[in-house]
PDB file of C-alpha atoms in Angstrom:
ATOM      1  CA  ARG D   1      -0.117  -0.190   0.439  1.00  0.00           C
ATOM      2  CA  LEU D   2       0.649   3.935  -0.443  1.00  0.00           C
ATOM      3  CA  GLY D   3      -0.603   5.058   2.369  1.00  0.00           C
ATOM      4  CA  ARG D   4      -3.438   5.543   3.561  1.00  0.00           C
ATOM      5  CA  CYS D   5      -5.884   7.350   1.587  1.00  0.00           C
ATOM      6  CA  ALA D   6      -2.598   8.703   0.113  1.00  0.00           C
ATOM      7  CA  GLY D   7      -3.458  11.235  -2.739  1.00  0.00           C
ATOM      8  CA  GLN D   8      -6.927  12.383  -2.174  1.00  0.00           C
ATOM      9  CA  VAL D   9      -7.906  15.345  -4.240  1.00  0.00           C
ATOM     10  CA  PRO D  10      -8.342  18.296  -1.866  1.00  0.00           C
ATOM     11  CA  ALA D  11     -12.122  19.857  -2.246  1.00  0.00           C
ATOM     12  CA  ALA D  12     -10.113  22.920  -4.135  1.00  0.00           C
ATOM     13  CA  ALA D  13      -9.581  20.409  -7.018  1.00  0.00           C
ATOM     14  CA  ARG D  14     -12.729  19.043  -7.422  1.00  0.00           C
ATOM     15  CA  LEU D  15     -13.986  19.912 -11.025  1.00  0.00           C
ATOM     16  CA  THR D  16     -17.721  18.940 -11.507  1.00  0.00           C
ATOM     17  CA  VAL D  17     -17.372  17.181 -15.301  1.00  0.00           C
ATOM     18  CA  MET D  18     -21.805  16.145 -15.602  1.00  0.00           C
ATOM     19  CA  PRO D  19     -24.654  16.630 -14.743  1.00  0.00           C
ATOM     20  CA  PRO D  20     -25.654  15.612 -11.054  1.00  0.00           C
ATOM     21  CA  THR D  21     -26.675  11.616 -11.798  1.00  0.00           C
ATOM     22  CA  THR D  22     -26.454   8.284  -9.438  1.00  0.00           C
ATOM     23  CA  VAL D  23     -23.233   7.020  -9.687  1.00  0.00           C
ATOM     24  CA  SER D  24     -23.674   2.744  -9.238  1.00  0.00           C
ATOM     25  CA  VAL D  25     -20.643   1.522  -7.043  1.00  0.00           C
ATOM     26  CA  ILE D  26     -19.410  -1.741  -8.125  1.00  0.00           C
ATOM     27  CA  GLY D  27     -16.527  -3.824  -5.993  1.00  0.00           C
ATOM     28  CA  ALA D  28     -14.979  -6.155  -8.057  1.00  0.00           C
ATOM     29  CA  PRO D  29     -12.796  -7.765  -5.670  1.00  0.00           C
ATOM     30  CA  VAL D  30     -10.423  -9.056  -8.265  1.00  0.00           C
ATOM     31  CA  ARG D  31      -7.329 -11.003  -8.129  1.00  0.00           C
ATOM     32  CA  LEU D  32      -7.024 -13.986 -10.552  1.00  0.00           C
ATOM     33  CA  GLY D  33      -5.821 -12.519 -13.916  1.00  0.00           C
ATOM     34  CA  GLN D  34      -2.622 -11.950 -12.094  1.00  0.00           C
ATOM     35  CA  PRO D  35      -0.080 -13.107  -9.444  1.00  0.00           C
ATOM     36  CA  LEU D  36      -0.035 -10.336  -6.642  1.00  0.00           C
ATOM     37  CA  ASP D  37      -1.519 -10.735  -3.560  1.00  0.00           C
ATOM     38  CA  GLY D  38      -3.754  -7.320  -2.430  1.00  0.00           C
ATOM     39  CA  VAL D  39      -5.358  -5.647  -5.362  1.00  0.00           C
ATOM     40  CA  ASP D  40      -8.338  -7.001  -4.323  1.00  0.00           C
ATOM     41  CA  GLU D  41      -8.680  -5.020  -1.454  1.00  0.00           C
ATOM     42  CA  ALA D  42      -9.117  -1.780  -3.245  1.00  0.00           C
ATOM     43  CA  PRO D  43     -12.901  -1.341  -3.170  1.00  0.00           C
ATOM     44  CA  ALA D  44     -12.681  -1.576   0.611  1.00  0.00           C
ATOM     45  CA  LEU D  45      -9.754   0.634   0.380  1.00  0.00           C
ATOM     46  CA  LEU D  46     -11.240   3.450  -1.908  1.00  0.00           C
ATOM     47  CA  ARG D  47     -14.357   3.361   0.444  1.00  0.00           C
ATOM     48  CA  GLU D  48     -13.059   3.612   3.002  1.00  0.00           C
ATOM     49  CA  CYS D  49     -10.630   6.109   2.370  1.00  0.00           C
ATOM     50  CA  GLY D  50     -13.714   8.688   1.452  1.00  0.00           C
ATOM     51  CA  LEU D  51     -15.002   8.305  -2.322  1.00  0.00           C
ATOM     52  CA  HIS D  52     -18.846   8.026  -1.489  1.00  0.00           C
ATOM     53  CA  ALA D  53     -17.955  11.278   0.550  1.00  0.00           C
ATOM     54  CA  GLU D  54     -15.827  12.758  -3.102  1.00  0.00           C
ATOM     55  CA  ILE D  55     -18.500  11.386  -5.606  1.00  0.00           C
ATOM     56  CA  ARG D  56     -21.274  13.625  -2.681  1.00  0.00           C
ATOM     57  CA  GLY D  57     -19.045  16.132  -2.706  1.00  0.00           C
ATOM     58  CA  LEU D  58     -20.109  16.547  -7.192  1.00  0.00           C
ATOM     59  CA  ARG D  59     -23.611  16.439  -6.329  1.00  0.00           C
ATOM     60  CA  HIS D  60     -24.427  12.901  -7.348  1.00  0.00           C
ATOM     61  CA  ARG D  61     -26.523  10.308  -6.046  1.00  0.00           C
ATOM     62  CA  ILE D  62     -24.491   6.505  -4.563  1.00  0.00           C
ATOM     63  CA  ASP D  63     -25.861   3.523  -5.574  1.00  0.00           C
ATOM     64  CA  GLU D  64     -23.928   1.086  -3.615  1.00  0.00           C
ATOM     65  CA  CYS D  65     -23.791  -1.922  -4.985  1.00  0.00           C
ATOM     66  CA  GLY D  66     -21.357  -4.054  -1.972  1.00  0.00           C
ATOM     67  CA  ASP D  67     -18.739  -6.033  -3.975  1.00  0.00           C
ATOM     68  CA  LEU D  68     -19.760  -9.026  -6.011  1.00  0.00           C
ATOM     69  CA  HIS D  69     -18.862 -12.553  -4.589  1.00  0.00           C
ATOM     70  CA  VAL D  70     -16.044 -14.142  -6.556  1.00  0.00           C
ATOM     71  CA  GLU D  71     -15.109 -17.267  -6.220  1.00  0.00           C
ATOM     72  CA  GLY D  72     -12.041 -19.273  -7.242  1.00  0.00           C
ATOM     73  CA  GLN D  73      -9.734 -16.460  -6.238  1.00  0.00           C
ATOM     74  CA  GLY D  74      -6.776 -19.227  -7.253  1.00  0.00           C
ATOM     75  CA  GLN D  75      -3.900 -18.230  -9.795  1.00  0.00           C
ATOM     76  CA  ALA D  76      -2.941 -15.719 -12.472  1.00  0.00           C
ATOM     77  CA  ASP D  77      -3.539 -18.668 -16.115  1.00  0.00           C
ATOM     78  CA  ASN D  78      -6.948 -19.106 -13.799  1.00  0.00           C
ATOM     79  CA  MET D  79      -9.272 -18.597 -17.013  1.00  0.00           C
ATOM     80  CA  GLN D  80     -12.142 -20.392 -15.877  1.00  0.00           C
ATOM     81  CA  ALA D  81     -12.857 -17.880 -12.293  1.00  0.00           C
ATOM     82  CA  VAL D  82     -12.000 -14.909 -14.435  1.00  0.00           C
ATOM     83  CA  GLY D  83     -14.982 -16.250 -16.648  1.00  0.00           C
ATOM     84  CA  ARG D  84     -17.588 -16.200 -13.959  1.00  0.00           C
ATOM     85  CA  ALA D  85     -16.266 -13.148 -12.932  1.00  0.00           C
ATOM     86  CA  SER D  86     -16.528 -11.471 -15.576  1.00  0.00           C
ATOM     87  CA  GLU D  87     -19.795 -12.372 -16.545  1.00  0.00           C
ATOM     88  CA  ALA D  88     -21.113 -11.711 -13.058  1.00  0.00           C
ATOM     89  CA  ILE D  89     -19.457  -8.323 -13.606  1.00  0.00           C
ATOM     90  CA  ALA D  90     -21.277  -7.335 -16.982  1.00  0.00           C
ATOM     91  CA  ALA D  91     -24.299  -8.583 -15.839  1.00  0.00           C
ATOM     92  CA  THR D  92     -24.211  -5.773 -12.494  1.00  0.00           C
ATOM     93  CA  VAL D  93     -22.708  -3.079 -15.248  1.00  0.00           C
ATOM     94  CA  GLU D  94     -24.920  -3.760 -17.868  1.00  0.00           C
ATOM     95  CA  GLU D  95     -28.330  -3.539 -15.415  1.00  0.00           C
ATOM     96  CA  LYS D  96     -27.163  -0.416 -13.358  1.00  0.00           C
ATOM     97  CA  GLN D  97     -26.282   0.981 -17.790  1.00  0.00           C
ATOM     98  CA  ARG D  98     -29.707   0.197 -18.587  1.00  0.00           C
ATOM     99  CA  LYS D  99     -31.269   2.520 -15.531  1.00  0.00           C
ATOM    100  CA  GLY D 100     -29.204   5.100 -17.101  1.00  0.00           C
ATOM    101  CA  ASN D 101     -26.720   5.246 -14.126  1.00  0.00           C
ATOM    102  CA  PHE D 102     -23.107   5.862 -14.424  1.00  0.00           C
ATOM    103  CA  THR D 103     -21.177   2.789 -13.152  1.00  0.00           C
ATOM    104  CA  LEU D 104     -18.038   2.914 -11.425  1.00  0.00           C
ATOM    105  CA  VAL D 105     -16.360  -0.564 -10.970  1.00  0.00           C
ATOM    106  CA  LEU D 106     -13.670  -0.651  -8.322  1.00  0.00           C
ATOM    107  CA  GLY D 107     -11.199  -3.708  -8.672  1.00  0.00           C
ATOM    108  CA  GLY D 108      -9.012  -5.208  -8.163  1.00  0.00           C
ATOM    109  CA  ASP D 109      -6.784  -6.696 -11.016  1.00  0.00           C
ATOM    110  CA  HIS D 110      -7.229  -5.025 -14.722  1.00  0.00           C
ATOM    111  CA  SER D 111      -9.479  -8.645 -15.192  1.00  0.00           C
ATOM    112  CA  ILE D 112     -12.068  -6.434 -14.154  1.00  0.00           C
ATOM    113  CA  GLY D 113     -12.475  -4.484 -17.819  1.00  0.00           C
ATOM    114  CA  THR D 114     -13.417  -7.300 -19.694  1.00  0.00           C
ATOM    115  CA  GLY D 115     -16.707  -7.378 -17.343  1.00  0.00           C
ATOM    116  CA  THR D 116     -17.288  -3.926 -17.260  1.00  0.00           C
ATOM    117  CA  LEU D 117     -16.761  -3.053 -20.671  1.00  0.00           C
ATOM    118  CA  ALA D 118     -19.008  -6.368 -21.735  1.00  0.00           C
ATOM    119  CA  GLY D 119     -21.945  -5.039 -19.762  1.00  0.00           C
ATOM    120  CA  VAL D 120     -21.440  -1.357 -20.992  1.00  0.00           C
ATOM    121  CA  LEU D 121     -21.143  -1.723 -24.585  1.00  0.00           C
ATOM    122  CA  ARG D 122     -24.659  -4.908 -24.257  1.00  0.00           C
ATOM    123  CA  ALA D 123     -26.285  -1.592 -22.739  1.00  0.00           C
ATOM    124  CA  ARG D 124     -24.281   0.904 -24.726  1.00  0.00           C
ATOM    125  CA  PRO D 125     -23.357  -1.159 -28.307  1.00  0.00           C
ATOM    126  CA  ASP D 126     -21.552   2.315 -29.559  1.00  0.00           C
ATOM    127  CA  ALA D 127     -20.331   3.581 -26.481  1.00  0.00           C
ATOM    128  CA  GLY D 128     -16.448   5.058 -27.050  1.00  0.00           C
ATOM    129  CA  VAL D 129     -13.673   3.486 -24.421  1.00  0.00           C
ATOM    130  CA  ILE D 130     -10.669   5.824 -23.188  1.00  0.00           C
ATOM    131  CA  TRP D 131      -7.770   3.369 -21.697  1.00  0.00           C
ATOM    132  CA  VAL D 132      -5.499   5.129 -19.736  1.00  0.00           C
ATOM    133  CA  ASP D 133      -2.823   2.797 -18.838  1.00  0.00           C
ATOM    134  CA  ALA D 134       0.712   2.537 -19.853  1.00  0.00           C
ATOM    135  CA  HIS D 135      -0.550  -0.642 -21.850  1.00  0.00           C
ATOM    136  CA  ALA D 136      -2.682  -1.769 -24.452  1.00  0.00           C
ATOM    137  CA  ASP D 137      -3.973  -4.688 -22.690  1.00  0.00           C
ATOM    138  CA  ILE D 138      -5.146  -6.118 -25.844  1.00  0.00           C
ATOM    139  CA  ASN D 139      -2.871  -9.311 -25.193  1.00  0.00           C
ATOM    140  CA  THR D 140      -5.535 -12.764 -26.170  1.00  0.00           C
ATOM    141  CA  PRO D 141      -4.719 -16.048 -24.688  1.00  0.00           C
ATOM    142  CA  ALA D 142      -3.112 -17.187 -27.975  1.00  0.00           C
ATOM    143  CA  THR D 143      -1.120 -13.721 -28.357  1.00  0.00           C
ATOM    144  CA  SER D 144      -0.351 -13.498 -24.173  1.00  0.00           C
ATOM    145  CA  PRO D 145       3.984 -14.023 -22.841  1.00  0.00           C
ATOM    146  CA  THR D 146       2.947 -14.467 -19.653  1.00  0.00           C
ATOM    147  CA  GLY D 147      -0.970 -16.137 -19.869  1.00  0.00           C
ATOM    148  CA  ASN D 148      -1.729 -13.280 -17.240  1.00  0.00           C
ATOM    149  CA  ILE D 149      -5.519 -13.059 -17.762  1.00  0.00           C
ATOM    150  CA  HIS D 150      -4.924  -9.215 -16.061  1.00  0.00           C
ATOM    151  CA  GLY D 151      -2.668  -8.271 -19.666  1.00  0.00           C
ATOM    152  CA  MET D 152      -6.588  -9.587 -22.388  1.00  0.00           C
ATOM    153  CA  PRO D 153      -9.878  -7.086 -21.523  1.00  0.00           C
ATOM    154  CA  VAL D 154      -9.412  -5.451 -24.730  1.00  0.00           C
ATOM    155  CA  GLY D 155      -8.240  -8.103 -26.464  1.00  0.00           C
ATOM    156  CA  MET D 156     -10.759 -10.612 -25.018  1.00  0.00           C
ATOM    157  CA  LEU D 157     -13.249  -8.332 -26.668  1.00  0.00           C
ATOM    158  CA  LEU D 158     -12.733  -7.102 -29.854  1.00  0.00           C
ATOM    159  CA  GLY D 159     -14.493  -8.710 -32.345  1.00  0.00           C
ATOM    160  CA  ASP D 160     -14.228 -12.006 -33.415  1.00  0.00           C
ATOM    161  CA  SER D 161     -10.190 -11.973 -32.250  1.00  0.00           C
ATOM    162  CA  VAL D 162     -10.722 -14.434 -29.592  1.00  0.00           C
ATOM    163  CA  ASP D 163     -12.974 -17.760 -29.915  1.00  0.00           C
ATOM    164  CA  HIS D 164     -14.536 -17.217 -26.510  1.00  0.00           C
ATOM    165  CA  ALA D 165     -16.727 -20.937 -26.756  1.00  0.00           C
ATOM    166  CA  ALA D 166     -13.752 -22.374 -26.207  1.00  0.00           C
ATOM    167  CA  LEU D 167     -12.063 -20.853 -23.272  1.00  0.00           C
ATOM    168  CA  PRO D 168     -13.902 -22.306 -20.187  1.00  0.00           C
ATOM    169  CA  GLY D 169     -15.539 -19.669 -17.968  1.00  0.00           C
ATOM    170  CA  MET D 170     -15.860 -16.648 -21.411  1.00  0.00           C
ATOM    171  CA  GLU D 171     -19.091 -19.091 -22.634  1.00  0.00           C
ATOM    172  CA  TRP D 172     -20.968 -16.333 -22.146  1.00  0.00           C
ATOM    173  CA  LEU D 173     -19.048 -14.203 -24.237  1.00  0.00           C
ATOM    174  CA  PRO D 174     -19.867 -15.146 -27.557  1.00  0.00           C
ATOM    175  CA  GLY D 175     -18.357 -13.103 -31.315  1.00  0.00           C
ATOM    176  CA  GLY D 176     -16.541 -10.664 -28.200  1.00  0.00           C
ATOM    177  CA  ALA D 177     -19.042  -7.264 -26.892  1.00  0.00           C
ATOM    178  CA  GLY D 178     -19.017  -5.993 -29.776  1.00  0.00           C
ATOM    179  CA  LEU D 179     -15.359  -3.964 -29.170  1.00  0.00           C
ATOM    180  CA  GLY D 180     -14.693  -2.144 -32.713  1.00  0.00           C
ATOM    181  CA  PRO D 181     -10.685  -0.181 -32.939  1.00  0.00           C
ATOM    182  CA  SER D 182     -12.381   2.435 -33.814  1.00  0.00           C
ATOM    183  CA  GLN D 183     -14.233   2.735 -30.543  1.00  0.00           C
ATOM    184  CA  ILE D 184     -11.188   2.826 -28.217  1.00  0.00           C
ATOM    185  CA  VAL D 185      -8.295   5.753 -27.545  1.00  0.00           C
ATOM    186  CA  TYR D 186      -5.179   4.846 -25.947  1.00  0.00           C
ATOM    187  CA  ILE D 187      -3.554   7.829 -23.287  1.00  0.00           C
ATOM    188  CA  ARG D 188      -0.042   7.379 -21.747  1.00  0.00           C
ATOM    189  CA  LEU D 189       1.535   3.467 -23.358  1.00  0.00           C
ATOM    190  CA  ARG D 190       4.773   2.984 -23.305  1.00  0.00           C
TER     191      ARG D 190
END
């Protein structure tokens, strides 16, 4: 940990970028897409460090969904467990998106991006994605040099780049989620 609640944004630096709305806060304490312990603690830590107060300070309402129950926390190459977690995340995100809520998914490792984006794209197929990361996360099981699923969330959703029926746990995602290359913009790749 970087220190309890390090880097909090001072009240004077807050900027309201959208009219007041309901923010559905969804915890996804997933660590199974990579080999390190601790990333699954992020949702609780973000809440503990005042996330709700910051959201309310921007005049938004909060729909606190709690943490999704994730079974099978295991090693990085755990496609079955990642698939089940992604499916649960996608269903919750889609439900909240269809209600018109802004969805904020707190994670864990990057593998939660598969379910998060799949849920958004099911509800809003023309949505655009701004991916802010040092890595493109565009690997697939066939192209990944490490097998770590946290490097695959974008790759799992791009058109027909992956045969989801052949991946245990990912059968729910046939044909990807319809994410086209023109729908994604990357910031800070290295």
